[in-house]
Amino acid sequence: MISPVWHPYAHLSTQPRPPKVVGGQGPRFMLEGGEMLLDATCSWWCMIHGYGHPRLVAALKEQADILCHVMLGGLTHEPADRLARELVRITPTGLNHVFFSDSGSVGMEVAMKMAVQYHHLRGKPEKHRMLSLMKAYHGDTSGCMAVCDPEEGMHSLFAGYLPQHHFAPAPTAPFSASPDEAEADLARLRTALERHHHETAALLMEPLLQAAGGLNMTSPHYLRGARALCDEFDVLLVFDEVATGFGRTGKRFAADHAQVTPDIMVLSKGLTGGYLGHAATLATDRVHNAFIGDSPQHAFMHGPTFMGNPLACRVALESLAVFEDEDYLGKIARLNALLDQELEQDRALRSHPAVEDVRVLGATAVIEVKDAAALAGVADHARTHGVWLRPFGRWLYTMPAYITSEAEMRQITDVMKSWFR
Ligand SMILES: *Cc1c(COP(=O)(O)O)cnc(C)c1O
């Protein structure tokens, strides 16, 4: 019988029947019939503790006995209050206010509405567009699609339906670039701001790592330069750390590499350790305080039904505690060293005729090929070796759970390399 489940990003006429997952433990999930697959992607980058983590599961059960849900409109509860305080503590200094929502896309919608209303309340209603970067991905809802790369993104067919925003070129200087090498990228960003700042509410970026747009990595100097340009042109800086947050780039947040505080920062994916959908949009005092006033326009008119869901907040708190108790930044550094040695430093791989580039940042590694056809069949190849890989376009990548052992990490890199032998 054909299932009524409509799967994402799939051609319905040619998609293979999706295997059924019946459970998971650590970095592996189990399929019907007992096949175990080592998940090289940690389920779209969110299951940072792997599957069935005893502390996260226990936290959910405990919270379920106390309170599964209550609206955050006009009410509050302990898990939401505590999680907001924790997020303020661990994020860059100055992000003191937390608006919860239910997914990364909605968290970005909140950020963009906040930026537009901020300028409106300051008497600059003409600053109502976004400046985004080429190769950006910020989510699949309408507002987010409009700030994804308009050509390479997955949403070009919707162009006529979407509001128009501005785009600056994607940065090209690598992570290790010198300040001088980042200058050309910043000069292009300056040009875009000079042209459009009078109608721009915010500059949006996935700091250091444009993830779904092809795992493009850039330099912390770019973040610092962008911060200075935003101040110069009275444009808010929004960091979409939905993918980069919680250790993916090697520090807790990508912003930490540059010691930059954005005006608004969005977190999701790893926030709950992947155990429930949730997001947080953090703002500085400057942004928040612009909303203090008694005209009807001062209220922030957004409120997802499930914002601040107690189960999600409780499991997020446990996720943050495990991250610190078990020295996840140390684990990430060890995964990084292994990815670097096994992939980025592998001469044979780098010089393979099909390979364009090999890049590693934190617990992220990608083999970029010249032609997407070179990756046809790689997922099946990996599965026969017990690994779940899900390449997209020209990018074969891994973003493992941080509890992945060194032997397991090597199993993943071996499978990735063996495809090119
Ligand atoms: C995944 C992602 C989003 C969207 O998050 P959803 O929870 O899927 O809505 C937004 N921004 C970035 C950078 C992402 O990687």
mmCIF file with all atom_site columns, N, CA and C in Angstrom, residues 71-111:
data_model
loop_
_atom_site.group_PDB
_atom_site.id
_atom_site.type_symbol
_atom_site.label_atom_id
_atom_site.label_alt_id
_atom_site.label_comp_id
_atom_site.label_asym_id
_atom_site.label_entity_id
_atom_site.label_seq_id
_atom_site.pdbx_PDB_ins_code
_atom_site.Cartn_x
_atom_site.Cartn_y
_atom_site.Cartn_z
_atom_site.occupancy
_atom_site.B_iso_or_equiv
_atom_site.pdbx_formal_charge
_atom_site.auth_seq_id
_atom_site.auth_comp_id
_atom_site.auth_asym_id
_atom_site.auth_atom_id
_atom_site.pdbx_PDB_model_num
ATOM 1   N N  . MET A 1 71  ? -0.261 28.017 26.710 1.00 0.00 ? 71  MET A N  1
ATOM 2   C CA . MET A 1 71  ? 0.050  29.176 25.856 1.00 0.00 ? 71  MET A CA 1
ATOM 3   C C  . MET A 1 71  ? 1.013  30.131 26.557 1.00 0.00 ? 71  MET A C  1
ATOM 4   N N  . LEU A 1 72  ? 1.837  30.807 25.761 1.00 0.00 ? 72  LEU A N  1
ATOM 5   C CA . LEU A 1 72  ? 2.747  31.798 26.335 1.00 0.00 ? 72  LEU A CA 1
ATOM 6   C C  . LEU A 1 72  ? 2.113  33.199 26.297 1.00 0.00 ? 72  LEU A C  1
ATOM 7   N N  . GLY A 1 73  ? 0.946  33.304 25.667 1.00 0.00 ? 73  GLY A N  1
ATOM 8   C CA . GLY A 1 73  ? 0.240  34.583 25.656 1.00 0.00 ? 73  GLY A CA 1
ATOM 9   C C  . GLY A 1 73  ? -0.294 34.877 27.046 1.00 0.00 ? 73  GLY A C  1
ATOM 10  N N  . GLY A 1 74  ? 0.263  35.891 27.704 1.00 0.00 ? 74  GLY A N  1
ATOM 11  C CA . GLY A 1 74  ? -0.224 36.294 29.017 1.00 0.00 ? 74  GLY A CA 1
ATOM 12  C C  . GLY A 1 74  ? 0.116  35.360 30.152 1.00 0.00 ? 74  GLY A C  1
ATOM 13  N N  . LEU A 1 75  ? 0.881  34.300 29.878 1.00 0.00 ? 75  LEU A N  1
ATOM 14  C CA . LEU A 1 75  ? 1.264  33.341 30.923 1.00 0.00 ? 75  LEU A CA 1
ATOM 15  C C  . LEU A 1 75  ? 2.740  33.020 30.768 1.00 0.00 ? 75  LEU A C  1
ATOM 16  N N  . THR A 1 76  ? 3.341  32.502 31.814 1.00 0.00 ? 76  THR A N  1
ATOM 17  C CA . THR A 1 76  ? 4.708  32.006 31.654 1.00 0.00 ? 76  THR A CA 1
ATOM 18  C C  . THR A 1 76  ? 4.874  30.713 32.453 1.00 0.00 ? 76  THR A C  1
ATOM 19  N N  . HIS A 1 77  ? 6.015  30.089 32.350 1.00 0.00 ? 77  HIS A N  1
ATOM 20  C CA . HIS A 1 77  ? 6.279  28.874 33.127 1.00 0.00 ? 77  HIS A CA 1
ATOM 21  C C  . HIS A 1 77  ? 7.783  28.715 33.284 1.00 0.00 ? 77  HIS A C  1
ATOM 22  N N  . GLU A 1 78  ? 8.134  27.853 34.224 1.00 0.00 ? 78  GLU A N  1
ATOM 23  C CA . GLU A 1 78  ? 9.528  27.667 34.621 1.00 0.00 ? 78  GLU A CA 1
ATOM 24  C C  . GLU A 1 78  ? 10.451 27.282 33.442 1.00 0.00 ? 78  GLU A C  1
ATOM 25  N N  . PRO A 1 79  ? 10.116 26.259 32.645 1.00 0.00 ? 79  PRO A N  1
ATOM 26  C CA . PRO A 1 79  ? 11.053 25.901 31.563 1.00 0.00 ? 79  PRO A CA 1
ATOM 27  C C  . PRO A 1 79  ? 11.323 27.047 30.589 1.00 0.00 ? 79  PRO A C  1
ATOM 28  N N  . ALA A 1 80  ? 10.320 27.841 30.240 1.00 0.00 ? 80  ALA A N  1
ATOM 29  C CA . ALA A 1 80  ? 10.547 28.961 29.318 1.00 0.00 ? 80  ALA A CA 1
ATOM 30  C C  . ALA A 1 80  ? 11.422 30.020 29.982 1.00 0.00 ? 80  ALA A C  1
ATOM 31  N N  . ASP A 1 81  ? 11.129 30.360 31.232 1.00 0.00 ? 81  ASP A N  1
ATOM 32  C CA . ASP A 1 81  ? 11.934 31.366 31.929 1.00 0.00 ? 81  ASP A CA 1
ATOM 33  C C  . ASP A 1 81  ? 13.389 30.922 32.055 1.00 0.00 ? 81  ASP A C  1
ATOM 34  N N  . ARG A 1 82  ? 13.558 29.653 32.452 1.00 0.00 ? 82  ARG A N  1
ATOM 35  C CA . ARG A 1 82  ? 14.940 29.166 32.649 1.00 0.00 ? 82  ARG A CA 1
ATOM 36  C C  . ARG A 1 82  ? 15.686 29.083 31.332 1.00 0.00 ? 82  ARG A C  1
ATOM 37  N N  . LEU A 1 83  ? 15.021 28.605 30.274 1.00 0.00 ? 83  LEU A N  1
ATOM 38  C CA . LEU A 1 83  ? 15.713 28.474 28.988 1.00 0.00 ? 83  LEU A CA 1
ATOM 39  C C  . LEU A 1 83  ? 16.107 29.857 28.459 1.00 0.00 ? 83  LEU A C  1
ATOM 40  N N  . ALA A 1 84  ? 15.214 30.824 28.596 1.00 0.00 ? 84  ALA A N  1
ATOM 41  C CA . ALA A 1 84  ? 15.550 32.178 28.130 1.00 0.00 ? 84  ALA A CA 1
ATOM 42  C C  . ALA A 1 84  ? 16.785 32.690 28.868 1.00 0.00 ? 84  ALA A C  1
ATOM 43  N N  . ARG A 1 85  ? 16.830 32.474 30.188 1.00 0.00 ? 85  ARG A N  1
ATOM 44  C CA . ARG A 1 85  ? 18.005 32.928 30.956 1.00 0.00 ? 85  ARG A CA 1
ATOM 45  C C  . ARG A 1 85  ? 19.276 32.209 30.501 1.00 0.00 ? 85  ARG A C  1
ATOM 46  N N  . GLU A 1 86  ? 19.171 30.916 30.266 1.00 0.00 ? 86  GLU A N  1
ATOM 47  C CA . GLU A 1 86  ? 20.337 30.158 29.811 1.00 0.00 ? 86  GLU A CA 1
ATOM 48  C C  . GLU A 1 86  ? 20.820 30.632 28.441 1.00 0.00 ? 86  GLU A C  1
ATOM 49  N N  . LEU A 1 87  ? 19.888 30.900 27.542 1.00 0.00 ? 87  LEU A N  1
ATOM 50  C CA . LEU A 1 87  ? 20.286 31.339 26.197 1.00 0.00 ? 87  LEU A CA 1
ATOM 51  C C  . LEU A 1 87  ? 20.967 32.704 26.270 1.00 0.00 ? 87  LEU A C  1
ATOM 52  N N  . VAL A 1 88  ? 20.470 33.573 27.137 1.00 0.00 ? 88  VAL A N  1
ATOM 53  C CA . VAL A 1 88  ? 21.123 34.884 27.314 1.00 0.00 ? 88  VAL A CA 1
ATOM 54  C C  . VAL A 1 88  ? 22.538 34.676 27.866 1.00 0.00 ? 88  VAL A C  1
ATOM 55  N N  . ARG A 1 89  ? 22.687 33.715 28.778 1.00 0.00 ? 89  ARG A N  1
ATOM 56  C CA . ARG A 1 89  ? 24.003 33.469 29.379 1.00 0.00 ? 89  ARG A CA 1
ATOM 57  C C  . ARG A 1 89  ? 25.014 32.974 28.344 1.00 0.00 ? 89  ARG A C  1
ATOM 58  N N  . ILE A 1 90  ? 24.612 32.059 27.453 1.00 0.00 ? 90  ILE A N  1
ATOM 59  C CA . ILE A 1 90  ? 25.614 31.410 26.597 1.00 0.00 ? 90  ILE A CA 1
ATOM 60  C C  . ILE A 1 90  ? 25.821 32.109 25.259 1.00 0.00 ? 90  ILE A C  1
ATOM 61  N N  . THR A 1 91  ? 24.906 32.980 24.840 1.00 0.00 ? 91  THR A N  1
ATOM 62  C CA . THR A 1 91  ? 25.057 33.648 23.536 1.00 0.00 ? 91  THR A CA 1
ATOM 63  C C  . THR A 1 91  ? 25.924 34.895 23.696 1.00 0.00 ? 91  THR A C  1
ATOM 64  N N  . PRO A 1 92  ? 26.374 35.504 22.593 1.00 0.00 ? 92  PRO A N  1
ATOM 65  C CA . PRO A 1 92  ? 27.241 36.682 22.692 1.00 0.00 ? 92  PRO A CA 1
ATOM 66  C C  . PRO A 1 92  ? 26.632 37.777 23.585 1.00 0.00 ? 92  PRO A C  1
ATOM 67  N N  . THR A 1 93  ? 27.518 38.442 24.313 1.00 0.00 ? 93  THR A N  1
ATOM 68  C CA . THR A 1 93  ? 27.097 39.472 25.269 1.00 0.00 ? 93  THR A CA 1
ATOM 69  C C  . THR A 1 93  ? 26.189 40.493 24.607 1.00 0.00 ? 93  THR A C  1
ATOM 70  N N  . GLY A 1 94  ? 25.093 40.811 25.276 1.00 0.00 ? 94  GLY A N  1
ATOM 71  C CA . GLY A 1 94  ? 24.208 41.869 24.787 1.00 0.00 ? 94  GLY A CA 1
ATOM 72  C C  . GLY A 1 94  ? 22.903 41.343 24.227 1.00 0.00 ? 94  GLY A C  1
ATOM 73  N N  . LEU A 1 95  ? 22.861 40.056 23.891 1.00 0.00 ? 95  LEU A N  1
ATOM 74  C CA . LEU A 1 95  ? 21.598 39.473 23.431 1.00 0.00 ? 95  LEU A CA 1
ATOM 75  C C  . LEU A 1 95  ? 20.815 39.087 24.690 1.00 0.00 ? 95  LEU A C  1
ATOM 76  N N  . ASN A 1 96  ? 19.932 39.971 25.119 1.00 0.00 ? 96  ASN A N  1
ATOM 77  C CA . ASN A 1 96  ? 19.313 39.850 26.455 1.00 0.00 ? 96  ASN A CA 1
ATOM 78  C C  . ASN A 1 96  ? 17.838 39.485 26.428 1.00 0.00 ? 96  ASN A C  1
ATOM 79  N N  . HIS A 1 97  ? 17.273 39.313 25.234 1.00 0.00 ? 97  HIS A N  1
ATOM 80  C CA . HIS A 1 97  ? 15.830 39.098 25.141 1.00 0.00 ? 97  HIS A CA 1
ATOM 81  C C  . HIS A 1 97  ? 15.564 37.952 24.179 1.00 0.00 ? 97  HIS A C  1
ATOM 82  N N  . VAL A 1 98  ? 14.599 37.111 24.518 1.00 0.00 ? 98  VAL A N  1
ATOM 83  C CA . VAL A 1 98  ? 14.390 35.859 23.783 1.00 0.00 ? 98  VAL A CA 1
ATOM 84  C C  . VAL A 1 98  ? 12.929 35.726 23.368 1.00 0.00 ? 98  VAL A C  1
ATOM 85  N N  . PHE A 1 99  ? 12.694 35.594 22.077 1.00 0.00 ? 99  PHE A N  1
ATOM 86  C CA . PHE A 1 99  ? 11.352 35.343 21.554 1.00 0.00 ? 99  PHE A CA 1
ATOM 87  C C  . PHE A 1 99  ? 11.316 33.915 21.018 1.00 0.00 ? 99  PHE A C  1
ATOM 88  N N  . PHE A 1 100 ? 10.451 33.081 21.577 1.00 0.00 ? 100 PHE A N  1
ATOM 89  C CA . PHE A 1 100 ? 10.392 31.676 21.162 1.00 0.00 ? 100 PHE A CA 1
ATOM 90  C C  . PHE A 1 100 ? 9.441  31.482 19.983 1.00 0.00 ? 100 PHE A C  1
ATOM 91  N N  . SER A 1 101 ? 9.759  30.504 19.158 1.00 0.00 ? 101 SER A N  1
ATOM 92  C CA . SER A 1 101 ? 8.808  30.074 18.127 1.00 0.00 ? 101 SER A CA 1
ATOM 93  C C  . SER A 1 101 ? 9.059  28.595 17.859 1.00 0.00 ? 101 SER A C  1
ATOM 94  N N  . ASP A 1 102 ? 8.464  28.076 16.793 1.00 0.00 ? 102 ASP A N  1
ATOM 95  C CA . ASP A 1 102 ? 8.453  26.616 16.680 1.00 0.00 ? 102 ASP A CA 1
ATOM 96  C C  . ASP A 1 102 ? 9.369  26.004 15.632 1.00 0.00 ? 102 ASP A C  1
ATOM 97  N N  . SER A 1 103 ? 9.999  26.815 14.776 1.00 0.00 ? 103 SER A N  1
ATOM 98  C CA . SER A 1 103 ? 10.933 26.230 13.805 1.00 0.00 ? 103 SER A CA 1
ATOM 99  C C  . SER A 1 103 ? 11.923 27.295 13.355 1.00 0.00 ? 103 SER A C  1
ATOM 100 N N  . GLY A 1 104 ? 12.960 26.857 12.673 1.00 0.00 ? 104 GLY A N  1
ATOM 101 C CA . GLY A 1 104 ? 13.975 27.800 12.207 1.00 0.00 ? 104 GLY A CA 1
ATOM 102 C C  . GLY A 1 104 ? 13.400 28.838 11.256 1.00 0.00 ? 104 GLY A C  1
ATOM 103 N N  . SER A 1 105 ? 12.541 28.397 10.344 1.00 0.00 ? 105 SER A N  1
ATOM 104 C CA . SER A 1 105 ? 11.947 29.342 9.395  1.00 0.00 ? 105 SER A CA 1
ATOM 105 C C  . SER A 1 105 ? 11.140 30.404 10.137 1.00 0.00 ? 105 SER A C  1
ATOM 106 N N  . VAL A 1 106 ? 10.327 29.967 11.082 1.00 0.00 ? 106 VAL A N  1
ATOM 107 C CA . VAL A 1 106 ? 9.505  30.936 11.807 1.00 0.00 ? 106 VAL A CA 1
ATOM 108 C C  . VAL A 1 106 ? 10.395 31.846 12.654 1.00 0.00 ? 106 VAL A C  1
ATOM 109 N N  . GLY A 1 107 ? 11.451 31.291 13.215 1.00 0.00 ? 107 GLY A N  1
ATOM 110 C CA . GLY A 1 107 ? 12.394 32.125 13.959 1.00 0.00 ? 107 GLY A CA 1
ATOM 111 C C  . GLY A 1 107 ? 12.984 33.229 13.087 1.00 0.00 ? 107 GLY A C  1
ATOM 112 N N  . MET A 1 108 ? 13.240 32.917 11.817 1.00 0.00 ? 108 MET A N  1
ATOM 113 C CA . MET A 1 108 ? 13.739 33.929 10.876 1.00 0.00 ? 108 MET A CA 1
ATOM 114 C C  . MET A 1 108 ? 12.644 34.929 10.498 1.00 0.00 ? 108 MET A C  1
ATOM 115 N N  . GLU A 1 109 ? 11.423 34.447 10.326 1.00 0.00 ? 109 GLU A N  1
ATOM 116 C CA . GLU A 1 109 ? 10.303 35.369 10.054 1.00 0.00 ? 109 GLU A CA 1
ATOM 117 C C  . GLU A 1 109 ? 10.193 36.375 11.202 1.00 0.00 ? 109 GLU A C  1
ATOM 118 N N  . VAL A 1 110 ? 10.311 35.870 12.418 1.00 0.00 ? 110 VAL A N  1
ATOM 119 C CA . VAL A 1 110 ? 10.243 36.732 13.607 1.00 0.00 ? 110 VAL A CA 1
ATOM 120 C C  . VAL A 1 110 ? 11.364 37.772 13.543 1.00 0.00 ? 110 VAL A C  1
ATOM 121 N N  . ALA A 1 111 ? 12.569 37.328 13.203 1.00 0.00 ? 111 ALA A N  1
ATOM 122 C CA . ALA A 1 111 ? 13.716 38.245 13.132 1.00 0.00 ? 111 ALA A CA 1
ATOM 123 C C  . ALA A 1 111 ? 13.461 39.356 12.110 1.00 0.00 ? 111 ALA A C  1
#
